[in-house]
PDB file of C-alpha atoms in Angstrom:
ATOM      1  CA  UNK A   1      13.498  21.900  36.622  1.00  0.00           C
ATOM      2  CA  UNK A   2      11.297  20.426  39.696  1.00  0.00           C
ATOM      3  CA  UNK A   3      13.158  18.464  42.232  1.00  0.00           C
ATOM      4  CA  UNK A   4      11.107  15.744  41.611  1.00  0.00           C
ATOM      5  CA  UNK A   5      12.583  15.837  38.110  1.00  0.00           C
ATOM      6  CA  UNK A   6      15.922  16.265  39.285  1.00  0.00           C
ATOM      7  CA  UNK A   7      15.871  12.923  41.444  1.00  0.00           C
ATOM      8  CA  UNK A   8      14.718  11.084  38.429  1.00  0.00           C
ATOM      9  CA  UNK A   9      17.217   8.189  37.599  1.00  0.00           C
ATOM     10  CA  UNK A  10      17.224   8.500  33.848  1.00  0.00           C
ATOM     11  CA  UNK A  11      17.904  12.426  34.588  1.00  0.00           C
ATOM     12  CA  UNK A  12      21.065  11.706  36.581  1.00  0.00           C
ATOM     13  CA  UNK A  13      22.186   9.187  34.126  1.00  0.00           C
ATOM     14  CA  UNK A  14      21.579  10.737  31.171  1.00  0.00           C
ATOM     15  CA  UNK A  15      23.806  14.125  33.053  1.00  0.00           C
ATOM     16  CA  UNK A  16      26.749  11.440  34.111  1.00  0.00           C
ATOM     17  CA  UNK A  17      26.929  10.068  30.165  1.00  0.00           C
ATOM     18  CA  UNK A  18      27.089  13.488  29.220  1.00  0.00           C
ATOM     19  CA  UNK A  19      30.137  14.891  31.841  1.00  0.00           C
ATOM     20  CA  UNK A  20      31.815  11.882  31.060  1.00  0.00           C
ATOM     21  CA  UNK A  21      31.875  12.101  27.111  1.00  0.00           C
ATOM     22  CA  UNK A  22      33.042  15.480  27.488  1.00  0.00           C
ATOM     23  CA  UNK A  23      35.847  15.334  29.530  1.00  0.00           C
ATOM     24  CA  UNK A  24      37.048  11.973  27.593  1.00  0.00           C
ATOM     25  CA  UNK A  25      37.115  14.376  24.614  1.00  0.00           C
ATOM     26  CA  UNK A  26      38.486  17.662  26.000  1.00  0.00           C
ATOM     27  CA  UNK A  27      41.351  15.734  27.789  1.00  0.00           C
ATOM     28  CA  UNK A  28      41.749  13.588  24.315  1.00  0.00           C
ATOM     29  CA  UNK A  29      42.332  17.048  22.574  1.00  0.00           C
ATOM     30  CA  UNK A  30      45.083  18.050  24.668  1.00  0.00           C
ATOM     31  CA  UNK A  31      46.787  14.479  25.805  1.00  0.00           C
ATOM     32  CA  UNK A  32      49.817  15.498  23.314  1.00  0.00           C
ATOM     33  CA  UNK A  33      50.405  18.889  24.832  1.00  0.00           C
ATOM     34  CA  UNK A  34      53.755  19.667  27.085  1.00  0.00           C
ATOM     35  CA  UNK A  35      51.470  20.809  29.635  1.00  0.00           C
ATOM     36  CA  UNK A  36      48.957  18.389  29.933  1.00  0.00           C
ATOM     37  CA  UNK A  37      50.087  17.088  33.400  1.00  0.00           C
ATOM     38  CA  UNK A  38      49.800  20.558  35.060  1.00  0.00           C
ATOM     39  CA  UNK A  39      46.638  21.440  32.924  1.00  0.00           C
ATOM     40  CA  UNK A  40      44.916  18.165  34.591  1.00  0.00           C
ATOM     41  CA  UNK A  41      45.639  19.098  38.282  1.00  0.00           C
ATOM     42  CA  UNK A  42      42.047  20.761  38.901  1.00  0.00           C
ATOM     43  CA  UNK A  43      39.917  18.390  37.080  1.00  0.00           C
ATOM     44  CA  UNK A  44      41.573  15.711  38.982  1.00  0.00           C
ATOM     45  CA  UNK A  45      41.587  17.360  42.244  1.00  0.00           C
ATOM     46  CA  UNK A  46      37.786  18.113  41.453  1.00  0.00           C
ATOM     47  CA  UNK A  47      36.809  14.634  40.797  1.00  0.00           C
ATOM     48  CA  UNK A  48      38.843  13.298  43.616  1.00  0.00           C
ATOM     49  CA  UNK A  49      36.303  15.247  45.736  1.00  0.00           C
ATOM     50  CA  UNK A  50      32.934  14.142  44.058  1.00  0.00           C
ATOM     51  CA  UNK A  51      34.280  10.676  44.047  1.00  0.00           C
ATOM     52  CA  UNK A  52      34.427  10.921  47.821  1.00  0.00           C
ATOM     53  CA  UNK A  53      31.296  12.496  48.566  1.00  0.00           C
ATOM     54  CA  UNK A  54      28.990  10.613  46.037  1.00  0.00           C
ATOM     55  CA  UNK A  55      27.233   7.546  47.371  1.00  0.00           C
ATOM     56  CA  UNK A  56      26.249   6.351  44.012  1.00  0.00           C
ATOM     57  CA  UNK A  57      28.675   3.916  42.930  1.00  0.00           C
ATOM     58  CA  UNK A  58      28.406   3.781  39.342  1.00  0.00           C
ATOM     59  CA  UNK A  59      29.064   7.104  38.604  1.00  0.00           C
ATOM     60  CA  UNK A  60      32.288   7.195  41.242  1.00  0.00           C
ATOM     61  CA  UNK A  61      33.750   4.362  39.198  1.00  0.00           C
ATOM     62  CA  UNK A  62      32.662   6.829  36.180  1.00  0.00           C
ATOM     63  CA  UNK A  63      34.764   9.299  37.400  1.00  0.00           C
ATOM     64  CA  UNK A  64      37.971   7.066  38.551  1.00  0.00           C
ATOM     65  CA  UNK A  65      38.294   5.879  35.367  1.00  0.00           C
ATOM     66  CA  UNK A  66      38.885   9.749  34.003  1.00  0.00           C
ATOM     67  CA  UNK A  67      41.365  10.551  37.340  1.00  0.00           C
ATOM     68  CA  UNK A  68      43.388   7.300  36.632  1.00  0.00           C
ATOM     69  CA  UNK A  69      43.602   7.672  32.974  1.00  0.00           C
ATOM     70  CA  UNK A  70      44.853  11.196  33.365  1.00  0.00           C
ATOM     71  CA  UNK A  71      46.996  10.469  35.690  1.00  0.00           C
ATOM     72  CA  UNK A  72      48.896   8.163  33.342  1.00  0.00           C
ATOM     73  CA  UNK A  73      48.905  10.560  30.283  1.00  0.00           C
ATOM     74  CA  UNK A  74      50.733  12.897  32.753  1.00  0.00           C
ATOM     75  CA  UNK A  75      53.223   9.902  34.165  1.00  0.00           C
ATOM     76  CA  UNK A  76      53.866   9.720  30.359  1.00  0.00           C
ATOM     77  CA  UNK A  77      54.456  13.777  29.559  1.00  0.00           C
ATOM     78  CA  UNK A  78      56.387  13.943  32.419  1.00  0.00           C
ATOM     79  CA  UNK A  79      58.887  11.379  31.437  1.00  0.00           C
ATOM     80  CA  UNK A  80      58.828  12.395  27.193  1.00  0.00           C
ATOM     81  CA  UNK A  81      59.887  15.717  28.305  1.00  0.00           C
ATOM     82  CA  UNK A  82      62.899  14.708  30.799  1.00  0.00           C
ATOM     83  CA  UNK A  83      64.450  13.817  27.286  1.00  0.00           C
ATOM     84  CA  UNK A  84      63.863  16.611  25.942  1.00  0.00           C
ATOM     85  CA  UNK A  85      66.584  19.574  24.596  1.00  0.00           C
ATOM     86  CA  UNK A  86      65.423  22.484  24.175  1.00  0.00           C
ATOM     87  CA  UNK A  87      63.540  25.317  26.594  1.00  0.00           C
ATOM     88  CA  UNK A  88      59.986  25.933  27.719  1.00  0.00           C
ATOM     89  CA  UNK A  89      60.023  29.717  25.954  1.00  0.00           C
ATOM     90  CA  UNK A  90      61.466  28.079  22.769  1.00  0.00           C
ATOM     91  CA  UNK A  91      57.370  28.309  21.450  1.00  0.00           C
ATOM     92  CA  UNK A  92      58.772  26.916  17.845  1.00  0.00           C
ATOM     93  CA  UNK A  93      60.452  23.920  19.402  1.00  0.00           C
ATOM     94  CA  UNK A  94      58.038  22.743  21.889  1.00  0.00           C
ATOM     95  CA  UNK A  95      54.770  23.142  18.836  1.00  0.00           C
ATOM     96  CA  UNK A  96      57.009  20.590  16.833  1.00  0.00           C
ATOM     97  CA  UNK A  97      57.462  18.187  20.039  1.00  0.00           C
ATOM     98  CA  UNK A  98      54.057  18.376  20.673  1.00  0.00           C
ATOM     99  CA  UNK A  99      53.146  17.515  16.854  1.00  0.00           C
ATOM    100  CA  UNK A 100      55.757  14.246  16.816  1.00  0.00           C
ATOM    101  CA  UNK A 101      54.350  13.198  19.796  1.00  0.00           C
ATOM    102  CA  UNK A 102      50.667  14.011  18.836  1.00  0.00           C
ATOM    103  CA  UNK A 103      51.403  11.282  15.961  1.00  0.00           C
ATOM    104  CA  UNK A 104      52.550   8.858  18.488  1.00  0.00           C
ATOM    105  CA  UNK A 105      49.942   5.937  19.867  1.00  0.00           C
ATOM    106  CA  UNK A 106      49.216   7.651  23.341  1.00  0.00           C
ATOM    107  CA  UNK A 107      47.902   5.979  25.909  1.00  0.00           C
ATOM    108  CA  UNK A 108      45.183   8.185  26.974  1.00  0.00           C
ATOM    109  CA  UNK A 109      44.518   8.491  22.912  1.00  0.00           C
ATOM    110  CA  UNK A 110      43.720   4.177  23.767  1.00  0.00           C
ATOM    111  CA  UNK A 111      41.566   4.539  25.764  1.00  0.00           C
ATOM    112  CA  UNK A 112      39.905   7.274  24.272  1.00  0.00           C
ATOM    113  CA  UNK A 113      39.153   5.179  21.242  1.00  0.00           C
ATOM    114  CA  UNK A 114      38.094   1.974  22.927  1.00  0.00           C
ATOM    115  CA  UNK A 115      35.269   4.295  24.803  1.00  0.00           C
ATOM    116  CA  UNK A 116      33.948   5.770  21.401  1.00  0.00           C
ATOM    117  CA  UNK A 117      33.811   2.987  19.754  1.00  0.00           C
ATOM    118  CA  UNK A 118      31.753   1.734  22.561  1.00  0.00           C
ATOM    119  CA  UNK A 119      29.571   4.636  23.052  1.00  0.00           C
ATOM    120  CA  UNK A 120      28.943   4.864  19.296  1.00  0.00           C
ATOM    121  CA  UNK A 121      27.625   0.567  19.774  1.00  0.00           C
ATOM    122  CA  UNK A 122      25.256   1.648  22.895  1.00  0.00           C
ATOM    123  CA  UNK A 123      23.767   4.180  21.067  1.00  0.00           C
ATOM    124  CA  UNK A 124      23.070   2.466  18.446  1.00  0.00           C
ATOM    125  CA  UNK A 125      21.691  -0.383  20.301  1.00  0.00           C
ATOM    126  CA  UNK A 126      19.196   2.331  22.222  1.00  0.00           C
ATOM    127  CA  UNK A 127      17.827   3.387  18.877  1.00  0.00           C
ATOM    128  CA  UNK A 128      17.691  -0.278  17.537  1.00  0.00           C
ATOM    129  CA  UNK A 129      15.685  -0.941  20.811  1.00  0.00           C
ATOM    130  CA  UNK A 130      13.415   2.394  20.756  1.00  0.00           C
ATOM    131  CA  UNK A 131      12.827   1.362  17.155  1.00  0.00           C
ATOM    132  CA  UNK A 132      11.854  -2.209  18.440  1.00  0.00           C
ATOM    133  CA  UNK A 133       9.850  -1.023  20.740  1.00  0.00           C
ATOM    134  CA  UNK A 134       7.841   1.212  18.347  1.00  0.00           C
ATOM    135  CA  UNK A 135       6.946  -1.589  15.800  1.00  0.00           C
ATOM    136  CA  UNK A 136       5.655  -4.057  18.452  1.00  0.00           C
ATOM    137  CA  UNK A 137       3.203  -1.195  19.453  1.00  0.00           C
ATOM    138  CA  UNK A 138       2.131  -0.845  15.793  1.00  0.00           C
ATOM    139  CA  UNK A 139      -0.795  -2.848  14.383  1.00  0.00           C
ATOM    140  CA  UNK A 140       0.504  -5.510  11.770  1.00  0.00           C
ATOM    141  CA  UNK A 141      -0.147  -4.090   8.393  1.00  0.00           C
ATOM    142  CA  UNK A 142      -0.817  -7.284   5.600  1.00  0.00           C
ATOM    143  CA  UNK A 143       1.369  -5.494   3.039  1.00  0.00           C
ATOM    144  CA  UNK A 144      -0.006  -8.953   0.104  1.00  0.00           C
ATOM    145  CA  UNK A 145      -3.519  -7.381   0.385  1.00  0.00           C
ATOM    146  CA  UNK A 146      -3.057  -3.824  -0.014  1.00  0.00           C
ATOM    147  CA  UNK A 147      -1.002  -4.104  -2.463  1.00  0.00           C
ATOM    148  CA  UNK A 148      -3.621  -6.363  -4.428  1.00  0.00           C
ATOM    149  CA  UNK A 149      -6.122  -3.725  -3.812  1.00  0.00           C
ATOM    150  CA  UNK A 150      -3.766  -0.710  -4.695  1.00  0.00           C
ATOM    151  CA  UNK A 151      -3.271  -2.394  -8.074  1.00  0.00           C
ATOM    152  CA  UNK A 152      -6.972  -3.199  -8.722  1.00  0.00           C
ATOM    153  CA  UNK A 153      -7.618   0.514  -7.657  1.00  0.00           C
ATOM    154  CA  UNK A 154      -5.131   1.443 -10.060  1.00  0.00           C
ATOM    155  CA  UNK A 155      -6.407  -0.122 -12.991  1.00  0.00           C
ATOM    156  CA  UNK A 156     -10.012   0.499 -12.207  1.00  0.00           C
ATOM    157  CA  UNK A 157      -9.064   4.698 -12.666  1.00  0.00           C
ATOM    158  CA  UNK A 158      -6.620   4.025 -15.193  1.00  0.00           C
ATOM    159  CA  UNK A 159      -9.857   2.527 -17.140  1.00  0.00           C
ATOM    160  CA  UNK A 160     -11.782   5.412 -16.531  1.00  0.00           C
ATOM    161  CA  UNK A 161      -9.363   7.680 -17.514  1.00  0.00           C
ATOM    162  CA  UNK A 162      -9.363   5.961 -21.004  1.00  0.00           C
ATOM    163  CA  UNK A 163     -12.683   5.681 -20.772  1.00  0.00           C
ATOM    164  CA  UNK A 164     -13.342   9.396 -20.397  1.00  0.00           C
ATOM    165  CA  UNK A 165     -10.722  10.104 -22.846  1.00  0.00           C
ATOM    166  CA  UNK A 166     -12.718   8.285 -26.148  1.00  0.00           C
ATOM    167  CA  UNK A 167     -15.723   9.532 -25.411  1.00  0.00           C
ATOM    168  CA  UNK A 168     -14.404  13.399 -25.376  1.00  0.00           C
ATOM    169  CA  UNK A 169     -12.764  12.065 -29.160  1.00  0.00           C
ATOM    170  CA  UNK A 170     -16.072  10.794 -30.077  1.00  0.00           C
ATOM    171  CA  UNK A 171     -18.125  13.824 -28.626  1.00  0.00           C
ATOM    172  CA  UNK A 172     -15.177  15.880 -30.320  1.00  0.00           C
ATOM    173  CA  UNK A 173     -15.803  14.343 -34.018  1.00  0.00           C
ATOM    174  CA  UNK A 174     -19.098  14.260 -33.675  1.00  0.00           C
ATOM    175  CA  UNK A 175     -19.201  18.474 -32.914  1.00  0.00           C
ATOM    176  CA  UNK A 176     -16.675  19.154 -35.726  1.00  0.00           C
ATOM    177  CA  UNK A 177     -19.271  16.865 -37.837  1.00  0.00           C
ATOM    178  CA  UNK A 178     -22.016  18.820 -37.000  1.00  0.00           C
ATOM    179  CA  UNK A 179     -20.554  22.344 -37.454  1.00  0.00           C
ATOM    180  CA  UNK A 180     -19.880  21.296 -41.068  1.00  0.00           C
ATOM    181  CA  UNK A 181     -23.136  19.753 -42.007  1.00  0.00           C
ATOM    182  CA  UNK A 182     -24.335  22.575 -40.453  1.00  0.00           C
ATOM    183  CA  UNK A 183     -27.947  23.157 -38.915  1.00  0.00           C
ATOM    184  CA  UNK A 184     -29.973  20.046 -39.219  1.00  0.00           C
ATOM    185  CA  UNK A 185     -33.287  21.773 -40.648  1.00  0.00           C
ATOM    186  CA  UNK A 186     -31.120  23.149 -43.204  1.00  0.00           C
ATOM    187  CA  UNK A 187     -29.440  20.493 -44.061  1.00  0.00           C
ATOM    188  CA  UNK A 188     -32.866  18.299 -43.873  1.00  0.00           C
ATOM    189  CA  UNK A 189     -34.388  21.001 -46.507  1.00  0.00           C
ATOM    190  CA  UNK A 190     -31.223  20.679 -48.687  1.00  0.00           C
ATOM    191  CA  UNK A 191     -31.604  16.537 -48.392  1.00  0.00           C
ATOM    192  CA  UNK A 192     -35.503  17.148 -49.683  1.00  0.00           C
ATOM    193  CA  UNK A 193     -34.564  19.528 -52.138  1.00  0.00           C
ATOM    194  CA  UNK A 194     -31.856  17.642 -53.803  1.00  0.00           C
ATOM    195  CA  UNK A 195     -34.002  13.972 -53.811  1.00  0.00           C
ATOM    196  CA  UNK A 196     -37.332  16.245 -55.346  1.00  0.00           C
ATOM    197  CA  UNK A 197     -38.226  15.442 -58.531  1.00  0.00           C
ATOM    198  CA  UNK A 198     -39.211  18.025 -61.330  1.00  0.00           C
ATOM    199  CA  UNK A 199     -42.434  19.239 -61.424  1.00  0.00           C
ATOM    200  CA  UNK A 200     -43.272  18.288 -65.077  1.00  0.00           C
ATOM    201  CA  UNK A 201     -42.123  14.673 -64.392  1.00  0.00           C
ATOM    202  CA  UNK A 202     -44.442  14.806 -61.049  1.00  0.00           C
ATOM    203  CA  UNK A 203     -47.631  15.730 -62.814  1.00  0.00           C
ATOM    204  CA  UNK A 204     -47.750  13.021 -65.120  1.00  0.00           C
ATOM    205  CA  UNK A 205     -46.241  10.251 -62.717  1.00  0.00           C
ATOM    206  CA  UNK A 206     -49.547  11.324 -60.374  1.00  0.00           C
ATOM    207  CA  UNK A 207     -51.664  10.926 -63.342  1.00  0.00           C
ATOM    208  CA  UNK A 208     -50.441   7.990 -64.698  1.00  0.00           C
ATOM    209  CA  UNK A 209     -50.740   6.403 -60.976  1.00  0.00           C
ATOM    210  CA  UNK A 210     -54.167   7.629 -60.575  1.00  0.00           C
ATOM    211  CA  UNK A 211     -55.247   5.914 -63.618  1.00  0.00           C
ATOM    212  CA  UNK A 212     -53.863   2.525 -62.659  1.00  0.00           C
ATOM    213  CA  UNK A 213     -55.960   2.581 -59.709  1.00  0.00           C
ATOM    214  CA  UNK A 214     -58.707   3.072 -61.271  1.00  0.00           C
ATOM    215  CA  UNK A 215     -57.948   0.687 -63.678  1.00  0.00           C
ATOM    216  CA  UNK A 216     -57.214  -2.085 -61.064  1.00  0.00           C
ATOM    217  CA  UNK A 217     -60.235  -1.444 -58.955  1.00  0.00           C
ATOM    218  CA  UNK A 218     -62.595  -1.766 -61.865  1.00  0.00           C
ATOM    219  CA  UNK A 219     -60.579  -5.222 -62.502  1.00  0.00           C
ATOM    220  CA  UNK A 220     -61.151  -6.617 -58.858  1.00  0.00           C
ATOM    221  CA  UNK A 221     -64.847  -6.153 -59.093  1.00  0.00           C
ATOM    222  CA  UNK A 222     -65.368  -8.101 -62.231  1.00  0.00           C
ATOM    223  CA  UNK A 223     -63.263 -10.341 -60.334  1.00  0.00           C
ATOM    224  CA  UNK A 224     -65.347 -10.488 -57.818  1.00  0.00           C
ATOM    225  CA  UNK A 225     -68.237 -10.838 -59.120  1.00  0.00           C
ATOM    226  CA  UNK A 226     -67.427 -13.369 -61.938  1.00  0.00           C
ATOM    227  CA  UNK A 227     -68.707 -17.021 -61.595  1.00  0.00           C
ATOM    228  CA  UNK A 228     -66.157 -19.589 -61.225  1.00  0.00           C
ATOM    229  CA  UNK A 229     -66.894 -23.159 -63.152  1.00  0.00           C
ATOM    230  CA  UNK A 230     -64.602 -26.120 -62.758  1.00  0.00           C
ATOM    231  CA  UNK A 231     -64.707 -28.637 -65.312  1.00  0.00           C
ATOM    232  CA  UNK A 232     -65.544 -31.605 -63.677  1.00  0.00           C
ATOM    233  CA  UNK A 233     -67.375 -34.675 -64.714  1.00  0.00           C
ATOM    234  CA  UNK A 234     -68.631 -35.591 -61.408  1.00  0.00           C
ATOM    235  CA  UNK A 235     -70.132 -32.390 -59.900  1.00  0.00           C
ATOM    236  CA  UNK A 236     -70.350 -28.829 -60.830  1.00  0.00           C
ATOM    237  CA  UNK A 237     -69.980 -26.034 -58.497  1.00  0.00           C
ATOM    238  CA  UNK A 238     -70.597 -22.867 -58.653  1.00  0.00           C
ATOM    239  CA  UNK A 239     -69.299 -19.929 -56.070  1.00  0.00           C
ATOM    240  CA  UNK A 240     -68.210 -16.447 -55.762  1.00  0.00           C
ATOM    241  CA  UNK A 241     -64.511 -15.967 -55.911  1.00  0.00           C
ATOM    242  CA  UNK A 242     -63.694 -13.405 -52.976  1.00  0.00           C
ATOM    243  CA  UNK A 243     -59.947 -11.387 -52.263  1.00  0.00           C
ATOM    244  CA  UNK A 244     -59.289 -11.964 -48.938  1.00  0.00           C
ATOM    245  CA  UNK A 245     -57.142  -9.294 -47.351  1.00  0.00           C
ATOM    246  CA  UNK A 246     -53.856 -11.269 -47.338  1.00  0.00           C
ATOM    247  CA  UNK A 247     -54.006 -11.936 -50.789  1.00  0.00           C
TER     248      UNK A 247
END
């Protein structure tokens, strides 16, 4: 890293959080031991020193708060093992002390719990707030109207879809229709063929129908052609009767 990035502020506080949350926990893991006090002499001795020579206050009362709390788990080992019995080198003896006392509310075990549950409420706050910070920078979304248009969308393809769907059953019916009907100039030569009449009844129905046109023709001329006489007192008129087209 740059030394420009290295005299960032958020850098040096994010490092401090860090050394502080781990030597909370390592010293929590071993606060029950019988040799906690001696195993504490170069941490303390070490942050003795930084507190002297840092000029940032914050993280010198960061660090005092880890010396003094150590120093009182020790005070308290020191005095739990005055009472005690048995000898150092009697391994069996001292891992049962330190598991009766590890059960015990410890003081630096206090402390140690008060911190987390703090630390876990910060953090959670920071993500609330990143989080917060996000949505404000977000357009506003009008969730009524897409939803409204989601749904029409939705019904507009879904009516389509059925749409689609009849007219493949339709096409469908249709094809199985035509394959068994079969061709249509076959089947229009079978239709002919089956409505035909014989040929023997066809010769005379021609004949007989060619006489009655002759027959009516000759009719309509004498028609025609014949004077009309209305029996009238008054007047008498005579005057060709003629078919008019409509008729």
């Amino acid at each position: 890293m740059s030394n420009s990035q290295l005299k960032e502020k958020s850098y040096r506080d994010g490092t401090m959080d860090q050394v502080y949350d781990l030597l909370m926990t390592y010293l929590n893991t071993q606060a029950h031991t019988v040799a906690f006090p001696e195993m504490t002499v170069p941490t303390i001795v070490m942050l003795k020193k930084f507190i002297k020579t840092c000029k940032n206050m914050s993280y010198s009362k960061m660090m005092k708060q880890i010396v003094d709390r150590a120093l009182e788990q020790g005070d308290f080992i020191t005095k739990k093992r005055s009472d005690v019995t048995f000898s150092v080198t009697d391994i069996n003896a001292v891992v049962a002390w330190e598991k009766e006392l590890k059960e015990t509310n410890l003081p630096f075990k206090k402390h140690y719990a008060s911190y987390r549950k703090n630390r876990e409420r910060e953090l959670s706050q920071q993500i609330a707030d990143k989080d917060r910070n996000v949505e404000e920078r977000l357009p506003a979304v009008e969730r009524t109207k897409l939803m409204e248009k989601s749904k029409l969308k939705d019904r507009e393809e879904f009516g389509e879809l059925f749409g689609e769907s009849s007219d493949e059953e339709d096409a469908k019916m249709d094809f199985e229709k035509a394959i068994q009907d079969g061709p249509p100039k076959k089947r229009k030569l079978q239709e002919i063929m089956e409505n035909a009449p014989s040929s023997d009844d066809s010769e005379v129905d021609v004949e007989s129908d060619d006489e009655e046109s002759e027959e009516e023709k000759v009719v309509e001329k004498k028609v025609k052609h014949a004077p009309v006489t209305l029996e009238n007192e008054d007047e008498d008129i005579v005057e060709d009767f003629h078919f008019s087209d409509s008729d």
